[in-house]
mmCIF file of C-alpha atoms and ligand atoms in Angstrom:
data_model
loop_
_atom_site.group_PDB
_atom_site.id
_atom_site.type_symbol
_atom_site.label_atom_id
_atom_site.label_comp_id
_atom_site.label_asym_id
_atom_site.label_seq_id
_atom_site.Cartn_x
_atom_site.Cartn_y
_atom_site.Cartn_z
ATOM 1 C CA MET A 1 89.172 90.090 83.539
ATOM 2 C CA PRO A 2 91.259 93.223 83.152
ATOM 3 C CA GLU A 3 90.053 96.814 83.310
ATOM 4 C CA LEU A 4 91.705 100.211 83.148
ATOM 5 C CA ARG A 5 91.334 102.611 86.062
ATOM 6 C CA ARG A 6 92.303 106.270 86.138
ATOM 7 C CA ASP A 7 94.121 107.594 89.169
ATOM 8 C CA PRO A 8 91.976 110.586 90.154
ATOM 9 C CA ILE A 9 94.956 112.483 91.555
ATOM 10 C CA LEU A 10 97.724 111.934 89.016
ATOM 11 C CA ASP A 11 95.549 111.292 85.952
ATOM 12 C CA ARG A 12 97.467 108.136 85.176
ATOM 13 C CA TRP A 13 96.039 104.773 84.280
ATOM 14 C CA VAL A 14 96.577 101.366 85.830
ATOM 15 C CA ILE A 15 95.467 97.975 84.567
ATOM 16 C CA ILE A 16 93.679 95.887 87.189
ATOM 17 C CA ALA A 17 94.037 92.323 85.880
ATOM 18 C CA GLU A 18 93.141 89.666 88.427
ATOM 19 C CA ASN A 19 93.171 87.058 85.658
ATOM 20 C CA ARG A 20 96.965 87.474 85.500
ATOM 21 C CA GLY A 21 97.048 85.982 88.990
ATOM 22 C CA GLU A 22 95.147 82.916 87.778
ATOM 23 C CA ARG A 23 98.182 81.631 85.928
ATOM 24 C CA PRO A 24 99.241 78.341 87.477
ATOM 25 C CA GLY A 25 102.305 78.865 89.606
ATOM 26 C CA ALA A 26 102.200 82.643 89.212
ATOM 27 C CA PHE A 27 103.853 83.955 92.341
ATOM 28 C CA VAL A 28 106.826 85.891 93.519
ATOM 29 C CA ALA A 29 109.230 83.383 94.998
ATOM 30 C CA GLY A 30 110.330 83.936 98.536
ATOM 31 C CA MET A 31 107.925 86.791 99.098
ATOM 32 C CA SER A 32 105.000 86.483 101.449
ATOM 33 C CA MET A 33 102.004 88.537 100.524
ATOM 34 C CA ALA A 34 98.333 88.867 101.307
ATOM 35 C CA LEU A 35 96.471 86.731 98.825
ATOM 36 C CA PRO A 36 93.369 87.881 97.022
ATOM 37 C CA PRO A 37 90.211 86.061 98.193
ATOM 38 C CA ARG A 38 90.379 83.310 95.589
ATOM 39 C CA ASP A 39 93.670 82.237 97.082
ATOM 40 C CA VAL A 40 95.726 83.237 94.083
ATOM 41 C CA ALA A 41 98.888 85.231 94.317
ATOM 42 C CA PHE A 42 100.293 87.385 91.619
ATOM 43 C CA SER A 43 103.440 88.644 90.015
ATOM 44 C CA PRO A 44 102.343 91.880 88.396
ATOM 45 C CA LEU A 45 105.200 92.410 86.007
ATOM 46 C CA THR A 46 106.087 88.860 85.178
ATOM 47 C CA ASP A 47 105.221 87.622 81.797
ATOM 48 C CA ALA A 48 104.796 83.953 82.248
ATOM 49 C CA ILE A 49 104.215 81.242 84.725
ATOM 50 C CA ALA A 50 106.888 79.688 86.873
ATOM 51 C CA PRO A 51 107.937 76.392 85.304
ATOM 52 C CA ARG A 52 107.475 73.319 87.444
ATOM 53 C CA PRO A 53 109.494 70.211 86.725
ATOM 54 C CA THR A 54 106.508 68.600 84.997
ATOM 55 C CA ASP A 55 105.680 71.637 82.877
ATOM 56 C CA VAL A 56 105.982 71.439 79.159
ATOM 57 C CA CYS A 57 107.425 74.548 77.599
ATOM 58 C CA PRO A 58 104.569 76.134 75.606
ATOM 59 C CA PHE A 59 107.074 77.916 73.386
ATOM 60 C CA CYS A 60 108.946 74.803 72.207
ATOM 61 C CA PRO A 61 108.106 73.087 68.891
ATOM 62 C CA GLY A 62 105.512 70.370 69.330
ATOM 63 C CA ASN A 63 103.729 72.307 72.110
ATOM 64 C CA GLU A 64 102.088 74.932 69.924
ATOM 65 C CA HIS A 65 98.662 73.798 71.172
ATOM 66 C CA GLU A 66 99.648 75.129 74.620
ATOM 67 C CA THR A 67 99.262 78.690 73.313
ATOM 68 C CA PRO A 68 96.373 80.327 71.450
ATOM 69 C CA PRO A 69 96.797 80.180 67.645
ATOM 70 C CA ALA A 70 99.489 82.525 66.317
ATOM 71 C CA THR A 71 98.641 85.974 64.971
ATOM 72 C CA PHE A 72 101.902 86.117 63.011
ATOM 73 C CA VAL A 73 104.394 83.428 62.013
ATOM 74 C CA LEU A 74 107.743 83.667 60.278
ATOM 75 C CA HIS A 75 108.379 80.400 58.448
ATOM 76 C CA ASP A 76 111.334 78.547 57.038
ATOM 77 C CA GLU A 77 109.442 78.245 53.788
ATOM 78 C CA PRO A 78 106.189 79.730 52.544
ATOM 79 C CA GLY A 79 103.105 77.551 52.912
ATOM 80 C CA GLN A 80 104.024 76.102 56.284
ATOM 81 C CA THR A 81 101.642 76.358 59.204
ATOM 82 C CA ASP A 82 101.554 77.782 62.676
ATOM 83 C CA VAL A 83 102.790 74.495 64.090
ATOM 84 C CA ARG A 84 105.494 73.451 61.631
ATOM 85 C CA GLY A 85 108.667 74.979 60.335
ATOM 86 C CA TRP A 86 108.316 78.272 62.191
ATOM 87 C CA ARG A 87 111.228 80.526 63.055
ATOM 88 C CA VAL A 88 109.277 83.173 65.037
ATOM 89 C CA ARG A 89 105.748 82.828 66.436
ATOM 90 C CA ILE A 90 103.697 85.718 67.778
ATOM 91 C CA VAL A 91 100.788 84.442 69.856
ATOM 92 C CA PRO A 92 98.091 86.030 72.045
ATOM 93 C CA ASN A 93 99.032 86.011 75.717
ATOM 94 C CA LYS A 94 97.096 83.239 77.425
ATOM 95 C CA TYR A 95 96.560 85.478 80.466
ATOM 96 C CA PRO A 96 96.107 88.860 78.826
ATOM 97 C CA ALA A 97 96.197 92.226 80.565
ATOM 98 C CA LEU A 98 94.380 93.663 77.516
ATOM 99 C CA LEU A 99 91.459 92.231 75.532
ATOM 100 C CA ALA A 100 89.956 92.612 72.077
ATOM 101 C CA GLU A 101 87.142 95.178 72.091
ATOM 102 C CA GLU A 102 84.224 92.721 72.002
ATOM 103 C CA ALA A 103 85.669 90.667 74.836
ATOM 104 C CA ALA A 104 86.524 93.741 76.916
ATOM 105 C CA LEU A 105 83.071 95.276 76.487
ATOM 106 C CA ALA A 106 81.397 91.992 77.380
ATOM 107 C CA GLU A 107 83.128 91.955 80.763
ATOM 108 C CA PRO A 108 81.128 93.203 83.742
ATOM 109 C CA PRO A 109 82.899 95.927 85.733
ATOM 110 C CA LEU A 110 85.008 94.762 88.650
ATOM 111 C CA GLY A 111 83.734 95.444 92.132
ATOM 112 C CA ARG A 112 80.345 94.934 93.752
ATOM 113 C CA ALA A 113 77.620 94.383 91.193
ATOM 114 C CA GLY A 114 75.217 97.286 90.917
ATOM 115 C CA SER A 115 77.064 99.470 93.427
ATOM 116 C CA SER A 116 77.436 103.086 92.479
ATOM 117 C CA GLU A 117 80.878 104.640 92.593
ATOM 118 C CA PRO A 118 82.149 108.118 93.412
ATOM 119 C CA ALA A 119 82.335 110.428 90.392
ATOM 120 C CA LEU A 120 86.124 110.480 90.472
ATOM 121 C CA CYS A 121 86.306 106.727 89.877
ATOM 122 C CA VAL A 122 86.785 106.461 86.137
ATOM 123 C CA ARG A 123 87.204 103.086 84.508
ATOM 124 C CA ALA A 124 87.514 101.916 80.920
ATOM 125 C CA PRO A 125 87.476 98.514 79.291
ATOM 126 C CA ALA A 126 91.031 97.184 78.982
ATOM 127 C CA VAL A 127 90.934 97.127 75.188
ATOM 128 C CA GLY A 128 94.094 96.273 73.329
ATOM 129 C CA VAL A 129 96.410 93.547 72.151
ATOM 130 C CA HIS A 130 98.675 91.548 74.450
ATOM 131 C CA GLU A 131 100.904 89.116 72.609
ATOM 132 C CA VAL A 132 104.007 87.028 73.190
ATOM 133 C CA ILE A 133 106.856 87.022 70.675
ATOM 134 C CA VAL A 134 108.534 83.603 70.659
ATOM 135 C CA ASP A 135 111.873 84.528 69.113
ATOM 136 C CA THR A 136 113.139 81.082 68.333
ATOM 137 C CA PRO A 137 112.073 77.426 68.482
ATOM 138 C CA ARG A 138 115.266 76.756 70.469
ATOM 139 C CA HIS A 139 114.772 76.502 74.237
ATOM 140 C CA ILE A 140 117.312 79.139 75.216
ATOM 141 C CA MET A 141 117.033 81.659 77.995
ATOM 142 C CA THR A 142 118.458 85.027 77.049
ATOM 143 C CA VAL A 143 118.591 87.455 74.156
ATOM 144 C CA GLY A 144 122.370 87.046 74.193
ATOM 145 C CA GLU A 145 121.994 83.365 73.279
ATOM 146 C CA LEU A 146 120.055 84.197 70.110
ATOM 147 C CA SER A 147 122.119 83.896 66.947
ATOM 148 C CA ASP A 148 122.433 86.824 64.546
ATOM 149 C CA SER A 149 119.829 85.334 62.240
ATOM 150 C CA GLU A 150 117.421 84.533 65.095
ATOM 151 C CA LEU A 151 117.534 88.077 66.462
ATOM 152 C CA THR A 152 117.155 89.534 62.966
ATOM 153 C CA ASP A 153 114.150 87.252 62.403
ATOM 154 C CA SER A 154 112.600 88.336 65.683
ATOM 155 C CA LEU A 155 113.102 92.036 64.899
ATOM 156 C CA ALA A 156 111.697 91.507 61.391
ATOM 157 C CA ALA A 157 108.634 89.696 62.764
ATOM 158 C CA THR A 158 108.059 92.423 65.362
ATOM 159 C CA ARG A 159 108.341 95.079 62.658
ATOM 160 C CA LEU A 160 105.760 93.329 60.456
ATOM 161 C CA ARG A 161 103.373 92.690 63.349
ATOM 162 C CA LEU A 162 103.522 96.365 64.362
ATOM 163 C CA GLN A 163 102.918 97.401 60.756
ATOM 164 C CA ALA A 164 99.752 95.266 60.769
ATOM 165 C CA LEU A 165 98.560 96.537 64.161
ATOM 166 C CA ARG A 166 98.996 100.200 63.279
ATOM 167 C CA HIS A 167 96.125 99.824 60.793
ATOM 168 C CA GLN A 168 93.820 98.763 63.593
ATOM 169 C CA THR A 169 92.079 102.073 64.140
ATOM 170 C CA ASP A 170 91.246 101.576 67.793
ATOM 171 C CA LEU A 171 94.913 101.259 68.796
ATOM 172 C CA ALA A 172 97.063 104.290 69.589
ATOM 173 C CA HIS A 173 100.427 102.800 70.453
ATOM 174 C CA ALA A 174 102.360 99.598 71.115
ATOM 175 C CA LEU A 175 105.003 98.884 73.705
ATOM 176 C CA VAL A 176 107.350 95.988 72.928
ATOM 177 C CA PHE A 177 109.468 94.708 75.787
ATOM 178 C CA ARG A 178 111.380 91.762 77.110
ATOM 179 C CA ASN A 179 111.921 90.576 80.656
ATOM 180 C CA VAL A 180 115.078 88.495 80.800
ATOM 181 C CA GLY A 181 115.850 86.689 84.057
ATOM 182 C CA ARG A 182 113.739 86.186 87.133
ATOM 183 C CA ALA A 183 114.914 89.413 88.779
ATOM 184 C CA ALA A 184 113.598 91.260 85.722
ATOM 185 C CA GLY A 185 110.159 89.692 85.972
ATOM 186 C CA SER A 186 110.444 86.592 83.813
ATOM 187 C CA THR A 187 109.799 83.130 85.148
ATOM 188 C CA ARG A 188 109.373 81.354 81.835
ATOM 189 C CA GLU A 189 112.739 80.059 80.689
ATOM 190 C CA HIS A 190 112.264 80.073 76.909
ATOM 191 C CA VAL A 191 113.352 83.511 75.654
ATOM 192 C CA HIS A 192 110.491 85.676 74.411
ATOM 193 C CA GLY A 193 109.254 89.241 74.171
ATOM 194 C CA GLN A 194 105.859 90.811 74.694
ATOM 195 C CA LEU A 195 103.830 93.320 72.767
ATOM 196 C CA MET A 196 101.097 95.411 74.388
ATOM 197 C CA ALA A 197 99.118 97.668 72.075
ATOM 198 C CA THR A 198 96.772 100.124 73.771
ATOM 199 C CA ARG A 199 94.184 102.761 72.957
ATOM 200 C CA GLN A 200 96.090 105.332 74.972
ATOM 201 C CA VAL A 201 99.788 106.104 74.730
ATOM 202 C CA VAL A 202 101.439 104.738 77.886
ATOM 203 C CA SER A 203 102.528 107.353 80.427
ATOM 204 C CA LEU A 204 106.294 107.209 80.047
ATOM 205 C CA VAL A 205 106.219 107.440 76.258
ATOM 206 C CA GLN A 206 103.632 110.231 76.496
ATOM 207 C CA ALA A 207 105.919 112.128 78.875
ATOM 208 C CA GLU A 208 108.835 111.702 76.449
ATOM 209 C CA LEU A 209 106.646 112.812 73.525
ATOM 210 C CA THR A 210 105.460 115.925 75.359
ATOM 211 C CA ALA A 211 108.966 116.932 76.469
ATOM 212 C CA ALA A 212 110.450 116.229 73.015
ATOM 213 C CA LYS A 213 107.708 118.289 71.343
ATOM 214 C CA GLN A 214 108.432 121.199 73.637
ATOM 215 C CA TYR A 215 112.170 120.998 72.857
ATOM 216 C CA PHE A 216 111.434 120.793 69.131
ATOM 217 C CA ASP A 217 109.077 123.767 69.221
ATOM 218 C CA GLU A 218 111.747 125.875 70.954
ATOM 219 C CA ARG A 219 114.863 124.753 69.030
ATOM 220 C CA ARG A 220 113.548 123.186 65.797
ATOM 221 C CA GLN A 221 115.589 120.074 66.498
ATOM 222 C CA CYS A 222 114.840 116.579 67.773
ATOM 223 C CA VAL A 223 116.207 116.367 71.316
ATOM 224 C CA PHE A 224 117.302 112.738 70.772
ATOM 225 C CA CYS A 225 119.275 113.744 67.634
ATOM 226 C CA ARG A 226 120.904 116.468 69.730
ATOM 227 C CA VAL A 227 121.815 113.986 72.474
ATOM 228 C CA ILE A 228 123.413 111.649 69.916
ATOM 229 C CA GLU A 229 125.390 114.539 68.403
ATOM 230 C CA ASP A 230 126.630 115.670 71.828
ATOM 231 C CA GLU A 231 127.490 112.177 73.041
ATOM 232 C CA LEU A 232 129.441 111.373 69.877
ATOM 233 C CA ALA A 233 131.354 114.640 70.257
ATOM 234 C CA HIS A 234 132.221 113.994 73.938
ATOM 235 C CA ASN A 235 132.465 110.214 73.682
ATOM 236 C CA GLU A 236 132.331 109.724 77.444
ATOM 237 C CA ARG A 237 129.096 107.767 77.632
ATOM 238 C CA VAL A 238 129.134 105.958 74.283
ATOM 239 C CA VAL A 239 129.253 102.174 74.684
ATOM 240 C CA CYS A 240 129.570 101.206 71.029
ATOM 241 C CA GLU A 241 128.370 102.219 67.603
ATOM 242 C CA SER A 242 127.708 100.732 64.200
ATOM 243 C CA PRO A 243 127.163 102.451 60.867
ATOM 244 C CA ALA A 244 123.494 103.187 61.638
ATOM 245 C CA PHE A 245 123.104 102.798 65.434
ATOM 246 C CA ILE A 246 124.648 103.936 68.699
ATOM 247 C CA ALA A 247 124.530 102.495 72.219
ATOM 248 C CA LEU A 248 125.090 104.911 75.099
ATOM 249 C CA CYS A 249 124.534 105.275 78.814
ATOM 250 C CA PRO A 250 122.196 108.264 79.171
ATOM 251 C CA TYR A 251 123.467 111.331 81.028
ATOM 252 C CA ALA A 252 120.858 110.977 83.775
ATOM 253 C CA SER A 253 120.832 107.166 83.903
ATOM 254 C CA ARG A 254 118.223 106.055 86.408
ATOM 255 C CA LEU A 255 119.849 102.745 87.267
ATOM 256 C CA PRO A 256 123.335 101.186 87.057
ATOM 257 C CA TYR A 257 124.373 100.410 83.480
ATOM 258 C CA GLU A 258 121.142 101.710 81.931
ATOM 259 C CA THR A 259 121.896 101.683 78.203
ATOM 260 C CA TRP A 260 119.976 103.061 75.249
ATOM 261 C CA ILE A 261 120.261 102.054 71.604
ATOM 262 C CA LEU A 262 119.192 104.637 69.043
ATOM 263 C CA PRO A 263 119.301 104.959 65.249
ATOM 264 C CA LYS A 264 121.860 107.660 64.412
ATOM 265 C CA ARG A 265 119.632 109.137 61.732
ATOM 266 C CA HIS A 266 116.339 110.567 62.856
ATOM 267 C CA ALA A 267 113.521 108.007 62.791
ATOM 268 C CA SER A 268 110.310 108.208 64.791
ATOM 269 C CA HIS A 269 108.818 104.707 64.386
ATOM 270 C CA PHE A 270 110.618 101.399 64.896
ATOM 271 C CA GLU A 271 108.263 99.640 62.469
ATOM 272 C CA GLN A 272 109.474 101.945 59.675
ATOM 273 C CA ILE A 273 113.038 100.626 59.961
ATOM 274 C CA ALA A 274 114.489 99.623 56.583
ATOM 275 C CA VAL A 275 114.918 95.861 56.187
ATOM 276 C CA GLU A 276 118.567 96.442 55.270
ATOM 277 C CA ASP A 277 119.158 98.095 58.675
ATOM 278 C CA LEU A 278 117.926 95.071 60.654
ATOM 279 C CA ALA A 279 121.247 93.219 60.440
ATOM 280 C CA ASP A 280 123.083 96.318 61.682
ATOM 281 C CA LEU A 281 120.632 96.716 64.584
ATOM 282 C CA THR A 282 121.020 93.016 65.373
ATOM 283 C CA SER A 283 124.769 93.215 65.529
ATOM 284 C CA LEU A 284 124.833 96.330 67.741
ATOM 285 C CA THR A 285 122.102 94.937 70.015
ATOM 286 C CA ARG A 286 123.820 91.565 70.380
ATOM 287 C CA GLY A 287 127.123 93.265 71.143
ATOM 288 C CA THR A 288 125.508 95.483 73.768
ATOM 289 C CA ILE A 289 123.467 92.679 75.321
ATOM 290 C CA ALA A 290 126.562 90.480 75.596
ATOM 291 C CA LYS A 291 128.144 93.216 77.738
ATOM 292 C CA ILE A 292 124.976 93.650 79.828
ATOM 293 C CA GLU A 293 124.666 89.884 80.382
ATOM 294 C CA ARG A 294 128.168 89.772 81.835
ATOM 295 C CA LEU A 295 127.121 92.160 84.643
ATOM 296 C CA SER A 296 125.256 89.555 86.685
ATOM 297 C CA GLN A 297 124.831 85.813 86.861
ATOM 298 C CA PRO A 298 122.180 84.865 85.900
ATOM 299 C CA PRO A 299 121.574 87.890 83.660
ATOM 300 C CA ALA A 300 118.561 90.045 84.537
ATOM 301 C CA TYR A 301 117.410 93.025 82.525
ATOM 302 C CA ASN A 302 114.451 94.568 80.751
ATOM 303 C CA LEU A 303 114.715 95.592 77.136
ATOM 304 C CA ILE A 304 112.061 98.091 76.086
ATOM 305 C CA PHE A 305 111.239 99.626 72.696
ATOM 306 C CA HIS A 306 109.998 103.215 72.826
ATOM 307 C CA SER A 307 108.409 104.211 69.547
ATOM 308 C CA SER A 308 105.967 106.844 68.271
ATOM 309 C CA PRO A 309 102.179 106.460 68.345
ATOM 310 C CA PHE A 310 100.385 104.900 65.391
ATOM 311 C CA ASP A 311 98.578 108.098 64.345
ATOM 312 C CA SER A 312 101.431 109.323 62.141
ATOM 313 C CA LEU A 313 103.853 107.832 59.653
ATOM 314 C CA SER A 314 106.699 110.030 60.758
ATOM 315 C CA ILE A 315 107.175 112.862 63.240
ATOM 316 C CA GLU A 316 110.106 115.240 63.565
ATOM 317 C CA HIS A 317 110.297 115.581 67.324
ATOM 318 C CA TYR A 318 110.352 111.956 68.571
ATOM 319 C CA HIS A 319 113.073 109.370 67.939
ATOM 320 C CA TRP A 320 112.474 105.668 68.557
ATOM 321 C CA HIS A 321 114.963 103.903 70.805
ATOM 322 C CA ILE A 322 115.579 100.809 72.891
ATOM 323 C CA GLU A 323 116.097 101.172 76.637
ATOM 324 C CA ILE A 324 117.967 98.370 78.389
ATOM 325 C CA ILE A 325 117.554 98.389 82.158
ATOM 326 C CA PRO A 326 119.834 95.903 83.972
ATOM 327 C CA ARG A 327 118.143 94.782 87.181
ATOM 328 C CA LEU A 328 121.079 94.943 89.578
ATOM 329 C CA THR A 329 119.365 96.954 92.306
ATOM 330 C CA ILE A 330 115.871 96.770 93.787
ATOM 331 C CA PRO A 331 113.854 99.981 93.786
ATOM 332 C CA ALA A 332 113.064 100.687 97.437
ATOM 333 C CA GLY A 333 111.306 103.241 99.607
ATOM 334 C CA PHE A 334 112.992 106.335 98.238
ATOM 335 C CA GLU A 335 112.401 105.311 94.628
ATOM 336 C CA TRP A 336 108.746 104.410 95.218
ATOM 337 C CA GLY A 337 108.210 107.443 97.397
ATOM 338 C CA SER A 338 109.891 110.052 95.267
ATOM 339 C CA GLY A 339 109.764 109.001 91.642
ATOM 340 C CA TRP A 340 113.527 109.658 91.621
ATOM 341 C CA THR A 341 116.208 107.012 91.730
ATOM 342 C CA VAL A 342 119.573 106.808 93.424
ATOM 343 C CA ASN A 343 122.074 105.373 90.963
ATOM 344 C CA PRO A 344 125.303 104.086 92.537
ATOM 345 C CA VAL A 345 127.117 103.817 89.175
ATOM 346 C CA SER A 346 127.663 106.944 87.089
ATOM 347 C CA PRO A 347 126.900 106.567 83.379
ATOM 348 C CA GLU A 348 130.523 107.571 82.650
ATOM 349 C CA THR A 349 131.793 104.641 84.730
ATOM 350 C CA ALA A 350 129.103 102.354 83.301
ATOM 351 C CA ALA A 351 130.050 103.183 79.717
ATOM 352 C CA ARG A 352 133.761 102.695 80.498
ATOM 353 C CA VAL A 353 133.084 99.272 82.057
ATOM 354 C CA LEU A 354 130.783 98.223 79.214
ATOM 355 C CA ARG A 355 133.303 99.346 76.603
ATOM 356 C CA GLY A 356 135.863 97.411 78.676
HETATM 357 ZN ZN1 ZN B 1 110.971 76.046 75.247
HETATM 358 ZN ZN1 ZN B 2 115.838 112.482 66.179
HETATM 359 ZN ZN1 ZN B 3 112.367 106.236 76.165
#
């Protein structure tokens, strides 16, 4: 079962989750690797098991019993159940990387029983929530295939689920993301997202929060608002905009065609989005995703929501946003070794092509 371990040098956390390797068929195709002792292989970032011809899709109607019972359901009509008439289902991940507190505390520590460890080895129970967002009962494969109403429903369900989770006092933050396409870590065909709520704020969001706070303290302005202002004025990296949202390729894009979607007006938490803005966000996101999906066949990208921690209703220095990372290149030695990336497509070219 999963546990959190702190890197004693960089003070960052990793989740060790051998149970994720227990998923039937969970492997990285075409890649040979040393197997853990129980003869299971793993795909650390993938979100689902590789479908075999005989597999039933656990996300299709009629197969609801293949997943744990839903924690949130959006229905066609009130009064319907988890297994009938649903439009969006949010269900616990069957192979979670995070566990409810009781379950996490009940787990014995990994490693040799009773062995003492060096003082620098700090572990913590992997407490949190790990859920799957089944966007639609239709067996389709990409976000781009969702209709306007399906994507709006999915965003609305995510918003409501986050609003419920933020009242859970042991949770600090939630990361919502989607892996679309095998190259982006998904091996389950049926389109879906994931939600991982943790007791600590994840490293990348924490780094953004810290840097944005520093900028705000010096200039009394949200750095994201400033970026939006500048990009609209220069218009070189803007992909598209709607009344309330903008899509742009960030100035220091890490990877080819990296694209961010941000609300134009300052807003720190995605779950605080007004219901009337969901249709606008849907239309801009669908438009942007359609462009991203044309970049490769089959499409492969990650779509990640970065939003503020749960401990505040609103903050001035952080601005929620969506980061879309097309997976057209494979991070290699330099990227792993340096923490930098080499991006062969400038964001100016990327935005021009995407506007195309
Ligand atoms: Zn399906
Ligand atoms: Zn802002
Ligand atoms: Zn971000």
